[in-house]
């Protein structure tokens, strides 16, 4: 099972946990990621602490976005 590095998670976490739950609309997604495999795809899941809704994210897609964010930070001299 493929997982994000701590740096990758730190880069994408704000865009995941700071959004409202798709079901209840509350901004209460738990910030601790959990990993599993769905079909043949490695996924990261986060849960809403209010209603229990689980959201899944493709690990490869998150990794690509984290690399884009890292590149932006490096270009701006923030890393």
Backbone as a ProteinNet text record, in pm:
[ID]
protein_1_A
[PRIMARY]
XXXXXXXXXXXXXXXXXXXXXXXXXXXXXXXXXXXXXXXXXXXXXXXXXXXXXXXXXXXXXXXXXXXXXXXXXXXXXXX
[TERTIARY]
84.8	0	89.7	61.1	137.3	80.7	170.4	128.4	202.2	146.1	212.4	321.2	427.7	528	469.6	534.6	485.7	482.7	585.2	588	471.8	446	335	201.9	182.7	57.5	45.1	153.7	148.6	112.3	153.9	123.1	-22.5	-80.8	-218.9	-323.6	-284.4	-381.1	-471.2	-417.9	-508.2	-622	-595.1	-701.6	-803.4	-767.3	-859.8	-938.5	-869.6	-937.9	-1005.3	-972.9	-1034.8	-1156.8	-1208.6	-1328.5	-1446.1	-1565.9	-1681.7	-1710.9	-1767.7	-1811.1	-1916.8	-1907.4	-2001.9	-2143.4	-2157	-2289.6	-2353.7	-2285.2	-2347.7	-2310.4	-2207.6	-2168.8	-2082.3	-2056.4	-1971.5	-1824.5	-1742.6	-1599.3	-1531.5	-1559.4	-1509.1	-1443.4	-1370	-1297.5	-1175.5	-1157.5	-1049	-916.7	-816	-690.6	-593.1	-628.9	-540.3	-580.5	-487.3	-521.5	-517.5	-599.9	-598.6	-583.6	-514.3	-486.8	-550.6	-595.1	-649	-640.4	-678.1	-680	-824.6	-870.3	-1004.2	-984.6	-1024.8	-995.8	-845.6	-786.7	-641.2	-580.9	-656.3	-612.1	-581.7	-463.4	-428.9	-501.5	-573.4	-649.8	-620.3	-639.1	-631.3	-774.8	-812.1	-947.9	-944.2	-1039	-1060.2	-1208.4	-1238.2	-1374.2	-1424.7	-1551.8	-1615.6	-1648.3	-1600.6	-1625.7	-1769.5	-1841.7	-1980.1	-2078.1	-2069.3	-2168.9	-2112.4	-1979.4	-1919.1	-1893.6	-1928	-1904.3	-1755	-1721.2	-1582.1	-1557.6	-1451.2	-1412.7	-1283.2	-1276.2	-1159.1	-1088.4	-955.2	-872.5	-766.3	-745.2	-644	-505	-424.4	-291.5	-203.1	-207.8	-125.1	-162.8	-290.6	-336.2	-292.5	-302.7	-258	-107.3	-33.3	112.4	149.6	81.9	109.8	81.4	-30.6	-64.7	36.9	81.1	180.5	311.9	349.9	472.4	458.6	340.5	316.6	328.9	271.3	278	422.8	496.5	636.6	718.2	692.8	763.9	733.8	607.4	569.1	640.9	646	714.9	863.3	925.9	1068.2	1095.6	1009.3	1025.5	1013.8	929.6	909.1	1011.1	1100.7	1202.7	1150.4	1037.8	979.4	1031.3	1103.4	1165.6	1306
-117.4	0	124.2	215	337.9	444.8	518.9	625.6	753.4	866.1	993.9	1009.8	1082	1117.6	1226.7	1254.6	1359.1	1494.5	1523.5	1649.1	1658.2	1549.7	1548.9	1571.3	1501.4	1518.1	1661.3	1718.6	1855.9	1955.1	1925.5	2015.3	2006.4	1888	1873.2	1874.7	1853.5	1844.7	1967.6	2089.6	2204.9	2207.1	2165.4	2167.9	2056.3	1955.9	1846.3	1872.6	1903.6	1912.9	2047.6	2148.9	2279.9	2301.6	2194.8	2206.8	2143.3	2185.7	2128.8	1986	1910.3	1774	1779.8	1688.7	1685.3	1648.4	1584.3	1542.3	1642.6	1674.2	1758.8	1906.7	1936.9	2075.7	2135.5	2060.3	2109	2093	2178.7	2173	2094.8	1964.1	1882.4	1754.9	1763.9	1646.9	1624.6	1502.2	1467.2	1475.8	1535.8	1564.6	1446.6	1333.6	1217.5	1129	1110.2	1029.6	880.1	806.3	660.6	610.6	500.7	448.5	311.3	284.7	153.9	137.3	20.4	-7.5	-33.1	37.3	16.8	-29.6	-152.8	-211.5	-228.5	-164	-164.8	-28.9	58.4	196	219.7	276.4	317.9	448.6	453.1	572.4	617	745.5	806.7	840.9	814.9	848.5	939.7	1031.7	1116.7	1106.9	1122.7	1105.4	1234.5	1262.1	1375.9	1335.7	1413.4	1380.5	1411.9	1485.8	1521	1412.7	1371.5	1277.7	1140.3	1125.5	996.1	969.7	1064.4	1048.4	1028.9	938	910.7	959.1	1034.7	1080.5	1010.9	965.2	895.6	982.5	977.5	1051.8	958.4	964.2	883.9	930.8	839.9	874.1	930.3	871.5	921.6	1064.6	1093.7	1229.7	1328.8	1288.3	1375.5	1397.5	1294.3	1306.4	1405.6	1397.6	1492.9	1635.8	1655.5	1790.1	1836.7	1748.5	1784.9	1825.8	1757	1792.3	1929.1	1960.3	2092.4	2201.1	2176.2	2272.2	2289.8	2179.4	2185.9	2268.3	2246.4	2321.3	2471.1	2505	2645.8	2707.4	2634.1	2683.8	2705.3	2612.3	2622.6	2742.6	2763.5	2878.1	3009.7	3013.1	3136.6	3150.3	3052.6	3057.4	3026.4	2960.1	2926.3	2793	2718	2591.7	2587.9
0	0	0	-91.2	-106.8	-14.4	53.3	144.1	110.6	151.9	135	239	203.6	302.8	392	501.7	592	521.4	440	366.2	268.3	197.2	101.5	173.3	285.9	361	411.5	463.7	513.5	402.9	279.5	168.5	124.7	122.5	73.8	184.1	308.1	418.2	430.3	421.5	436.6	335	213.9	112.7	133.6	211	239.1	366.8	475.1	604.9	629.2	549.4	569.2	481.6	422.8	341.5	414.7	383.7	452.5	408.1	496.6	466.1	356.5	261.5	150.3	195.1	310.9	356.8	452	561.5	663.6	650.9	571.3	550.6	659.8	763.8	873.2	834.7	884.1	854.9	967.3	972.2	1081.6	1032.4	921.1	873.5	962.6	1007.8	1097.7	1022.2	1084.9	1015.3	1010.3	1067.5	1061.6	944	848.8	731.8	762.6	693.3	699.3	556.5	541	407.2	389.5	267.4	232.7	81.8	35.7	-107.6	-147.5	-250	-304.7	-448	-475.5	-606.3	-617.9	-714.3	-730.1	-699.4	-636	-613.3	-466	-439.4	-303.7	-274.9	-164	-129.9	12.1	32.6	164.1	201	324.2	365.5	487.2	492.2	609.1	645.1	772.5	823.1	885.2	867.5	933.3	1077.1	1171.8	1312.6	1353.2	1271.6	1303.4	1257.7	1129.2	1076.1	1040	1040.7	1011.6	864.3	778.2	634	607.9	518.1	483.5	341.2	323.4	190.2	150.8	25.9	-27	-129.7	-127.7	-221.4	-277.1	-407.3	-474.9	-431.6	-378.7	-328.3	-439.6	-558.5	-669	-706.7	-709.3	-739.2	-632.7	-507	-398.4	-404.9	-439.2	-449.9	-560.9	-674.8	-783.6	-738.4	-668.4	-619.4	-515.8	-427.8	-327.2	-393.3	-499.5	-571.4	-638.6	-690.4	-748.5	-642.1	-526.6	-416.9	-372.7	-360.3	-320.5	-420.2	-548.6	-652.5	-641.8	-617.4	-600.2	-480.2	-369.2	-250.3	-276.3	-347.6	-378.1	-469	-570.1	-659.6	-587	-484.5	-406.6	-293.9	-280.3	-175.8	-37	-30	99.5	152.7	68.5	110.3	61.5
[MASK]
+++++++++++++++++++++++++++++++++++++++++++++++++++++++++++++++++++++++++++++++

